[in-house]
Coordinates of C-alpha atoms and ligand atoms in Angstrom, one line a residue:
X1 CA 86.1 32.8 -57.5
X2 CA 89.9 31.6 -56.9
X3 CA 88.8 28.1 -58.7
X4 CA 87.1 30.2 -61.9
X5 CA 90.1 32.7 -62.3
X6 CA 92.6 29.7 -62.5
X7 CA 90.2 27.8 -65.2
X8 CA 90.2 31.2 -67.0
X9 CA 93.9 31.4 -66.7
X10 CA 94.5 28.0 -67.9
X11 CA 91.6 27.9 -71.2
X12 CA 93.9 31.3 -71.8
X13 CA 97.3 29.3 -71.5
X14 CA 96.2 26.9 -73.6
X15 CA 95.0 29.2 -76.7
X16 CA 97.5 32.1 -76.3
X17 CA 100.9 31.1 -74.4
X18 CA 103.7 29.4 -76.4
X19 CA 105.5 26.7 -74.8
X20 CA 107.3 26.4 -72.2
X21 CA 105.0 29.4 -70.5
X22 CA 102.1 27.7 -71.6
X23 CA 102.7 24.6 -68.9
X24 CA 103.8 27.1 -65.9
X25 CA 101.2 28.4 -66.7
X26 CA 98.6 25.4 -66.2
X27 CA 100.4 24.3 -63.4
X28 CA 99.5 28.0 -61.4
X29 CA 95.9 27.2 -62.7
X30 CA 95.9 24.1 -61.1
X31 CA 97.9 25.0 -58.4
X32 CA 95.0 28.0 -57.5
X33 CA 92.2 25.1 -58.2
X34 CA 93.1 22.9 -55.6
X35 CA 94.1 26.0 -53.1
X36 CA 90.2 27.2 -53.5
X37 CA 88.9 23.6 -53.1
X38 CA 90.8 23.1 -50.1
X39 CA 89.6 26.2 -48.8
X40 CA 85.9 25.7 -49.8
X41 CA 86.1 21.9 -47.8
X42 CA 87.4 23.9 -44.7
X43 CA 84.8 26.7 -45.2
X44 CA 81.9 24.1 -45.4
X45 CA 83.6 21.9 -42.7
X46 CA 83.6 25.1 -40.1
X47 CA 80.4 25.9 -41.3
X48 CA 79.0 22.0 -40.5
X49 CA 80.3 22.9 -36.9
X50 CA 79.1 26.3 -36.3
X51 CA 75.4 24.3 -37.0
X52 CA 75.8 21.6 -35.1
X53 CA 76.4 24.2 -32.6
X54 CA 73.6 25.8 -32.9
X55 CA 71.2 22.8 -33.1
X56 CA 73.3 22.0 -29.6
X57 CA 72.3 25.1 -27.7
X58 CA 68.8 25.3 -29.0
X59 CA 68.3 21.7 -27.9
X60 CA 70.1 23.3 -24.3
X61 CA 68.1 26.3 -24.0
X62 CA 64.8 24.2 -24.6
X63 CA 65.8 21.3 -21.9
X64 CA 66.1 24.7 -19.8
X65 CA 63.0 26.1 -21.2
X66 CA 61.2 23.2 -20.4
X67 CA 63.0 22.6 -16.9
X68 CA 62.1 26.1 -15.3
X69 CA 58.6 25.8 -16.9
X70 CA 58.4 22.3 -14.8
X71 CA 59.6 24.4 -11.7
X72 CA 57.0 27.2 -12.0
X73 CA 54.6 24.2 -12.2
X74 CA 55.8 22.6 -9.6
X75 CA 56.1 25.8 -7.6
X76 CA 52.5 27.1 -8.1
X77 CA 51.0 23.4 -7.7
X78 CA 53.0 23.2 -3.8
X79 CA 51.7 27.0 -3.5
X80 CA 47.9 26.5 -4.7
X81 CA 47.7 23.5 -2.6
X82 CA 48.7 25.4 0.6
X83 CA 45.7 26.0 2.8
X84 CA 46.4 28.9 3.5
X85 CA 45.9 32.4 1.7
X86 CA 49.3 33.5 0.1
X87 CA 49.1 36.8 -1.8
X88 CA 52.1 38.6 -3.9
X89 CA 51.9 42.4 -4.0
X90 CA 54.1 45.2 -5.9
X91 CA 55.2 48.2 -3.6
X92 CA 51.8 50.3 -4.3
X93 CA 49.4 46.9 -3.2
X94 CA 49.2 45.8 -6.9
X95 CA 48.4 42.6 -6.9
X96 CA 50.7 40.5 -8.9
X97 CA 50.0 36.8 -7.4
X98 CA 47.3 34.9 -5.1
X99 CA 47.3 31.3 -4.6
X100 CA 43.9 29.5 -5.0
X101 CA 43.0 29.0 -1.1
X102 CA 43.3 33.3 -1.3
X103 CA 41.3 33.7 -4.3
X104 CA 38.7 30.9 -3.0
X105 CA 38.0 33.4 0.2
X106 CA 37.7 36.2 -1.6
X107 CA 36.0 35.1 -4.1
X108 CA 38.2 36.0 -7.3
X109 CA 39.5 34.2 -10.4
X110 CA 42.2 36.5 -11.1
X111 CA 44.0 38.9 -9.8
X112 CA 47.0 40.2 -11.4
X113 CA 46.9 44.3 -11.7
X114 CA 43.8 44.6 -9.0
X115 CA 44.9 46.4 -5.8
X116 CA 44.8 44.8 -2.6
X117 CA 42.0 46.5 -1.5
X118 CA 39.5 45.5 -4.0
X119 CA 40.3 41.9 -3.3
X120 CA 40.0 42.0 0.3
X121 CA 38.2 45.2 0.7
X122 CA 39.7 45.4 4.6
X123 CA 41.4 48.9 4.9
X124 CA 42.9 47.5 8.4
X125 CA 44.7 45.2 6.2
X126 CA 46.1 47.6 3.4
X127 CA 47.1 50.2 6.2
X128 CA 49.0 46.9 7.6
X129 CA 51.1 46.4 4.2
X130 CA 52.1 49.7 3.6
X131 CA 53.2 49.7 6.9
X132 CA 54.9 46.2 6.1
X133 CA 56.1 48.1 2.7
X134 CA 57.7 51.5 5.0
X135 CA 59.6 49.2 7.1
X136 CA 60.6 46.9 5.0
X137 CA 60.7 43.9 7.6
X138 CA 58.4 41.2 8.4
X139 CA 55.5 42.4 10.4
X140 CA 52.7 40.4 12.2
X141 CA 49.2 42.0 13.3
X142 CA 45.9 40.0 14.4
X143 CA 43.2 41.7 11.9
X144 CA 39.5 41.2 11.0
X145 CA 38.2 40.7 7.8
X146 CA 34.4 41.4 7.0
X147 CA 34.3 39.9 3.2
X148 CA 32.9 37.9 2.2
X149 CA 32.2 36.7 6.2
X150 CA 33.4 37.7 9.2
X151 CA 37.1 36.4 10.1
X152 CA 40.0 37.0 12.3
X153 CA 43.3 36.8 11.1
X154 CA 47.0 36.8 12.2
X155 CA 48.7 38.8 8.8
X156 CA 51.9 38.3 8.2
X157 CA 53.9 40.7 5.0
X158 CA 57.1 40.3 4.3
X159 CA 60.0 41.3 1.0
X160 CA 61.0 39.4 -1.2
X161 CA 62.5 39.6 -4.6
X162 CA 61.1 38.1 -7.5
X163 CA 63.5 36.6 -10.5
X164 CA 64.1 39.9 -11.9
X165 CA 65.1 41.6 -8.9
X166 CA 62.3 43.6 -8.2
X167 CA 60.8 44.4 -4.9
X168 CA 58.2 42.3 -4.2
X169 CA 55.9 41.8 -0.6
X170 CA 54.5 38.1 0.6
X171 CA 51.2 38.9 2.5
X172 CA 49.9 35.4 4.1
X173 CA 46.7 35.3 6.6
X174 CA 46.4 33.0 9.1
X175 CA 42.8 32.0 10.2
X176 CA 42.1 32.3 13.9
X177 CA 38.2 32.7 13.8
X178 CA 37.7 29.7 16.1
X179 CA 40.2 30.3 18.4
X180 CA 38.4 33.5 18.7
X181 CA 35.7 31.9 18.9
X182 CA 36.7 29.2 21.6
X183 CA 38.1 31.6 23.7
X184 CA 35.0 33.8 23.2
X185 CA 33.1 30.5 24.7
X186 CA 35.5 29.9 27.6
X187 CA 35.0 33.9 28.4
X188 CA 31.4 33.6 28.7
X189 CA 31.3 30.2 30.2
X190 CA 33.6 32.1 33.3
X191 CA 31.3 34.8 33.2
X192 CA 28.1 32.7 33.4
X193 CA 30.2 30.5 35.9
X194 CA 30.6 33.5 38.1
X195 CA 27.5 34.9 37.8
X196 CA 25.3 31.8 39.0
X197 CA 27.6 31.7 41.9
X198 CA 27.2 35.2 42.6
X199 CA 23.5 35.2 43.1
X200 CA 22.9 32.5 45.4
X201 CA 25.6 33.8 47.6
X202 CA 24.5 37.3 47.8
X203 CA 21.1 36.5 48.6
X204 CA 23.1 33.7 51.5
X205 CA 24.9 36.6 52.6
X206 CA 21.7 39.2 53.2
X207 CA 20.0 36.6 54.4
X208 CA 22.6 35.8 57.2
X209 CA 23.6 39.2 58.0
X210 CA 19.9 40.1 58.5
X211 CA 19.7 37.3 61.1
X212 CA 23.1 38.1 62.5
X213 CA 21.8 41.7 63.1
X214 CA 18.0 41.4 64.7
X215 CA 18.7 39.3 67.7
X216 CA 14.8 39.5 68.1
X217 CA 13.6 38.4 64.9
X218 CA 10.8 35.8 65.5
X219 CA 11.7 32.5 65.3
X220 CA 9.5 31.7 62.9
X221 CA 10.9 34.1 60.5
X222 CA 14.2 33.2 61.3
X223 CA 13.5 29.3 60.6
X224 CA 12.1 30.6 57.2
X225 CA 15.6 32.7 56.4
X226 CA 17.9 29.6 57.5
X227 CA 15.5 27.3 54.5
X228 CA 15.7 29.8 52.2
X229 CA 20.0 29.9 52.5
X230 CA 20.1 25.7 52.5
X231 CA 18.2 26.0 49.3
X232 CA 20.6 28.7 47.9
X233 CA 23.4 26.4 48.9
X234 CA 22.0 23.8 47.7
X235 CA 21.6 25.0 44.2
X236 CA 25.3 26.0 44.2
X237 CA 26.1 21.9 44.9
X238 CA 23.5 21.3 42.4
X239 CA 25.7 23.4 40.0
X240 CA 29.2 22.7 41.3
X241 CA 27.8 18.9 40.5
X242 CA 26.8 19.4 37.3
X243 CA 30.0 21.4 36.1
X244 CA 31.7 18.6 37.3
X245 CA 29.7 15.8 35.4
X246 CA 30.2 18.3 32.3
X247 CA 34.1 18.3 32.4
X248 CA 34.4 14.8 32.9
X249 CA 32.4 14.4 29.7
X250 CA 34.5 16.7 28.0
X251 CA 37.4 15.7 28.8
X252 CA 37.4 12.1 28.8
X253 CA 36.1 9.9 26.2
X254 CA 33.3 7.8 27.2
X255 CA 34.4 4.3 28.3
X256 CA 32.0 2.1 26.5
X257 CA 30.5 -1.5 27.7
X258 CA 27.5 -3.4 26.3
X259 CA 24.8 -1.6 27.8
X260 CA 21.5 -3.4 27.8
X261 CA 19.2 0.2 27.7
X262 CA 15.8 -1.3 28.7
X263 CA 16.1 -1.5 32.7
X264 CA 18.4 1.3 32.6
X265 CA 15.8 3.6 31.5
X266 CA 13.1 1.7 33.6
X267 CA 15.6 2.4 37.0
X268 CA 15.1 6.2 36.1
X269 CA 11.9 5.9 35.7
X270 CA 11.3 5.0 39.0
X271 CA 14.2 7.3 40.4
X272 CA 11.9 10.2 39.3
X273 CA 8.4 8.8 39.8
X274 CA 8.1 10.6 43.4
X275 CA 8.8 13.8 41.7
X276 CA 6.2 13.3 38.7
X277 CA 3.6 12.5 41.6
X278 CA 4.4 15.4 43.1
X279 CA 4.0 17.3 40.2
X280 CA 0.7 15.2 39.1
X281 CA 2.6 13.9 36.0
X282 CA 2.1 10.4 34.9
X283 CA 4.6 8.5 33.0
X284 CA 4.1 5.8 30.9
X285 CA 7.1 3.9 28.9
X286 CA 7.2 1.8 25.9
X287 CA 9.8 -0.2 25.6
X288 CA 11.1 -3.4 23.7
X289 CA 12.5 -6.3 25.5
X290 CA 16.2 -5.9 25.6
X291 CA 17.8 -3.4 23.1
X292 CA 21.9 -3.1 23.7
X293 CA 24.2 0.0 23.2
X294 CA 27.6 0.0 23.0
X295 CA 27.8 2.7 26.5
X296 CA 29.1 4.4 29.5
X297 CA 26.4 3.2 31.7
X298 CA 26.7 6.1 34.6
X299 CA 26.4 8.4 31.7
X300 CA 23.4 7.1 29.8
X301 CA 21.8 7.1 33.4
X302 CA 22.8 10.8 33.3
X303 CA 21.2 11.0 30.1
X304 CA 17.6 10.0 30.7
X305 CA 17.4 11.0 34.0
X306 CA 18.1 14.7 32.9
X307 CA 15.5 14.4 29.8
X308 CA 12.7 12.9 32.4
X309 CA 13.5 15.3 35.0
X310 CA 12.9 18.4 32.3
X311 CA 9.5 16.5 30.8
X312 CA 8.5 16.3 34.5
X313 CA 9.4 19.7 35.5
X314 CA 8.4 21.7 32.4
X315 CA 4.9 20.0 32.1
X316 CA 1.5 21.2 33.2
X317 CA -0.8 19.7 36.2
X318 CA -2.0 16.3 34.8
X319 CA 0.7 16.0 32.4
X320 CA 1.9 12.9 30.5
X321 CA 5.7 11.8 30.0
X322 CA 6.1 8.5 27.6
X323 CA 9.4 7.4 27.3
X324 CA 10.1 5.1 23.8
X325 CA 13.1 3.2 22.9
X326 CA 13.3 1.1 20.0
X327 CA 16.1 0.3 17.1
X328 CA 15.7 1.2 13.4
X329 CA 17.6 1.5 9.9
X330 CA 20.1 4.9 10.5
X331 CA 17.9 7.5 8.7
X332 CA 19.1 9.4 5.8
X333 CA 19.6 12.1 8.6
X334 CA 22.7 10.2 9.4
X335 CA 26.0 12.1 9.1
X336 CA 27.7 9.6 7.3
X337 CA 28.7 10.6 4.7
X338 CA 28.1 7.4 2.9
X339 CA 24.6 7.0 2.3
X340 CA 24.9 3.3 1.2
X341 CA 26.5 2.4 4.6
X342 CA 24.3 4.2 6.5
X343 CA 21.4 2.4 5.4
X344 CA 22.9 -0.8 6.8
X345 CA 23.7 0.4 9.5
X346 CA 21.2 0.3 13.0
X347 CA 20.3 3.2 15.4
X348 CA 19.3 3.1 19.2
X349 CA 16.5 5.9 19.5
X350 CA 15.6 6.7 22.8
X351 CA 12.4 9.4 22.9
X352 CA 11.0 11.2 25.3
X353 CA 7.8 13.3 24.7
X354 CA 6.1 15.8 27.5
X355 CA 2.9 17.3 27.6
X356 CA 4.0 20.3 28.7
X357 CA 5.1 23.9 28.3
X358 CA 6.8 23.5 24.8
X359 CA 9.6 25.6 24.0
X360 CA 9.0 28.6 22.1
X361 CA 10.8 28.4 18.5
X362 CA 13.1 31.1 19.0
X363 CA 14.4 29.7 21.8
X364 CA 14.9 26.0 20.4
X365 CA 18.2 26.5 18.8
X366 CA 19.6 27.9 22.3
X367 CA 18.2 25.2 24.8
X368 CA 22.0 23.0 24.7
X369 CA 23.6 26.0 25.6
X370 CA 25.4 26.3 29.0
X371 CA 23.0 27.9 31.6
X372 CA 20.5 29.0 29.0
X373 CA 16.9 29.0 30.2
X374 CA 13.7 30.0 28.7
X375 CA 12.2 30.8 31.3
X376 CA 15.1 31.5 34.2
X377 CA 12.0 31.9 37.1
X378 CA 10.8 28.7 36.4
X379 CA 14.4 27.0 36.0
X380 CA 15.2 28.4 38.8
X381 CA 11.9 27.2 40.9
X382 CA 12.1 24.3 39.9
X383 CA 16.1 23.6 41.3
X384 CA 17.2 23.8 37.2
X385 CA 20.4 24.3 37.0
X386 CA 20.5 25.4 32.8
X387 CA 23.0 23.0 32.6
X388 CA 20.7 19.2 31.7
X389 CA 20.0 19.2 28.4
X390 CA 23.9 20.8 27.4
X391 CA 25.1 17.7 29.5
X392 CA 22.7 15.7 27.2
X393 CA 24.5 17.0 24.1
X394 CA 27.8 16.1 25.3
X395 CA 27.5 13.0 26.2
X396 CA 25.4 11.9 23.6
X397 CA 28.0 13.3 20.9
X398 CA 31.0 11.9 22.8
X399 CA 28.7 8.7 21.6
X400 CA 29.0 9.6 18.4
X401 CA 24.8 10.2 18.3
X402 CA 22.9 13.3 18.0
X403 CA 19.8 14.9 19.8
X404 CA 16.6 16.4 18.2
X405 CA 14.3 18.1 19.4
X406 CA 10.7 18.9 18.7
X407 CA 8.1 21.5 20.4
X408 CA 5.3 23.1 20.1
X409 CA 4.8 26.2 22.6
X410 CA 2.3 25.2 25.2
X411 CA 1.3 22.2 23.7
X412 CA 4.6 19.8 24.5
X413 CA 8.4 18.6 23.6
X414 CA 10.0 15.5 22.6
X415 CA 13.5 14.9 22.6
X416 CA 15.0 12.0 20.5
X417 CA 18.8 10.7 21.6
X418 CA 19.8 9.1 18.6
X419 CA 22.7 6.7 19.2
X420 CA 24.3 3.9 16.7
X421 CA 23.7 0.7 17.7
X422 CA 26.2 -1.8 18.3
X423 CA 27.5 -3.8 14.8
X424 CA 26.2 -7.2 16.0
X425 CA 22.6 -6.2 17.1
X426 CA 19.9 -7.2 15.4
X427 CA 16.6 -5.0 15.4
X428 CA 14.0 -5.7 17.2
X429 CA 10.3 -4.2 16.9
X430 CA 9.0 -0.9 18.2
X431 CA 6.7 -1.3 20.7
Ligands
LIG1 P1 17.4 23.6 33.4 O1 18.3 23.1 34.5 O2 17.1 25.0 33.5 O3 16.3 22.7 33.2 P2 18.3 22.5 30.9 O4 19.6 22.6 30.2 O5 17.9 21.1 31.3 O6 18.4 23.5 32.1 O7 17.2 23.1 29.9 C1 17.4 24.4 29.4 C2 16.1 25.1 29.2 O8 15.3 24.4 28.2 C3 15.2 25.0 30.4 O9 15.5 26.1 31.3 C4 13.8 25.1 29.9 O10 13.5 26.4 29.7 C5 14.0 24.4 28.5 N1 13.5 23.0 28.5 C6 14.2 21.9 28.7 N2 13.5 20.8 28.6 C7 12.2 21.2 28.4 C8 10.9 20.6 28.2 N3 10.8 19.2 28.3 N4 9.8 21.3 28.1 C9 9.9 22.7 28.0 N5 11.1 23.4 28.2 C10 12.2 22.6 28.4

């Protein structure tokens, strides 16, 4: 504008004004011409800057864009990767945040603006965070959850604020269903405990109170009452001996040697070959020449003996026992994971198949169970103890092998101790 004015001023100095006004003149003109270009330079010059500016803190505020988005990654990668359920909730239960281990147990994809107690559906738990919420403090409280399954929890809610500053409540859960579920085993196993020593030593005590108090009983009667409490205490060693056999196979691990498991099993054999007269069983074994195991002898001895014992005492008058051990390819029934391994590798089977009472199916997936019986009379009769075949399991799983079972009610068992066989063996035939 400055810069046009002074060209006007000097076209009009030049036409109209005489000399010498004409040339002061011209001189203003230029005079105003190089004031508004030096002011147009600086203009553009501060206007250069101010943009350079502004490409600066856009570049910024993207670096910091891009900065925080890599922390909220970050963030929700360490907090979806915990194993535990974490769960963010507003003051009223609205759900504003679960990580993926929460919305994998309750079975949700999203949760944002559902309540708390449509994704857990446990009123326990939503009395316990608005509880959490009243106090305002961190609170603890052992709770059970019935969806999707049954599980105990320890839930733990606490405040926090989120980047705004709003009120916000961390709600984790802690899973504790096998503790429960241990300690629900060690209860029972006490119980149980108590219990088989509690009958045997009331009927000791009767007995010996009835003989301490007739003087005149008949001797006969009397000889019959002292029998009757050596069985009773016997039983009780029978059981004290077999609890201890059980925590020593719990609580140590087996101490293996190359076991050769041919005349192992044929020294058992004749161990219990009075007791299959007696009981007019005959037992026959088939049996390869020498087939190794990588074993704690005294317990494979346990092994066997407590499967013959059972086929001996759970058959019927004229009953067969054959006992089979041979080596094959591990079956696909393996639990390796790796099938392709597990067909090179070898397994030690070890069978043993009765002609007896069979086990009823209900009662098959309860047999390894401490001091289960089927039938408790005939345990009982026959000096069981309920304790064999869960000593069986024990050992044979400290071994890292498995037992299967097979049974037909009235008709006859087999139980199969499958074992892996040492990585040098070779197989050798069946038979
Ligand atoms: P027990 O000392 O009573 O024999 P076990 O733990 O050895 O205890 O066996 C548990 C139960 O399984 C037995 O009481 C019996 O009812 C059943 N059982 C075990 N082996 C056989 C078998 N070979 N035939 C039929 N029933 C069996």
């Amino acid at each position: 504008m400055l810069g046009a004015s002074a060209v006007l001023l000097a076209a009009v100095a030049l036409v109209e004004v005489p000399p010498p006004g004409r040339e002061l003149l011209i001189v203003l003109a230029l005079g105003a011409v190089l004031t508004a270009t030096y002011f147009a330079i600086q203009a553009q010059r501060r206007w250069r800057q101010a943009l350079q500016q502004a490409h600066t803190f856009q570049a910024q505020a993207q670096a910091l864009e891009h900065a925080l988005a890599r922390k909220r990654y970050a963030q929700n990668l360490l907090l979806d990767g915990l194993p535990i359920p974490l769960i963010l909730c507003e003051r009223d239960s609205t759900l504003r945040y679960a990580n993926q281990t929460a919305l994998e147990w309750f079975g949700f994809r999203e949760v944002r603006g559902k309540s708390l107690l449509a994704l857990t559906l446990c009123y326990d738990l939503y009395r316990f965070f608005q509880q959490g919420v009243r106090r305002a403090a961190q609170l603890t409280c052992p709770l059970t959850l019935n969806f999707p399954h049954e599980r105990h929890v320890m839930a733990s809610v606490w405040p926090i604020m989120d980047e705004n500053g709003t009120e916000l409540f961390a709600l984790i859960l802690l899973d504790r269903t096998e503790l429960v579920r241990i300690e629900q085993v060690r209860r029972d196993f006490v119980a149980n405990v108590s219990h088989e020593f509690r009958t045997p030593l009331a009927s000791i005590r009767s007995l010996a109170e009835t003989i301490q108090e007739d003087p005149t009983m008949p001797a006969e009667t009397r000889t019959r009452f002292l029998t009757m409490i050596v069985q009773e205490v016997e039983r009780m060693a029978r059981i004290a001996e077999d609890l201890l056999t059980l925590s020593h196979a719990e609580s140590l691990p087996p101490r293996r040697e190359l076991v050769d498991l041919v005349p192992l099993v044929r020294q058992a054999v004749q161990q219990v070959q009075a007791e299959a007269q007696a009981h007019g069983v005959q037992i026959e074994t088939e049996l390869p020449e020498r087939l190794t195991l990588l074993a704690q002898r005294d317990q494979m001895v346990q092994v066997v003996l407590n499967l013959l014992t059972n086929a001996i005492r759970y058959n019927q008058p004229n009953g067969h026992v054959w006992v089979r051990a041979f080596q094959r390819a591990a079956s696909a029934m393996s639990d390796s994971a790796d099938q392709s391994v597990a067909s090179d590798r070898s397994e030690v089977v070890l069978e043993v198949q009765d002609t007896g009472i069979g086990i009823p199916s209900e009662d098959l997936p309860r047999i390894f169970e401490r001091f289960y019986r089927v039938d408790k009379t005939r345990s009982r009769e026959t000096g069981g103890t309920g304790l064999g075949l869960s000593i069986v399991k024990h050992i044979v799983e400290a071994h890292g092998g498995r037992v299967e079972v097979e049974s037909e009610y009235r008709v006859g068992s087999t139980f199969r101790v499958i074992l892996p066989a040492p990585p040098q063996a070779t197989p050798e035939s069946h038979g």
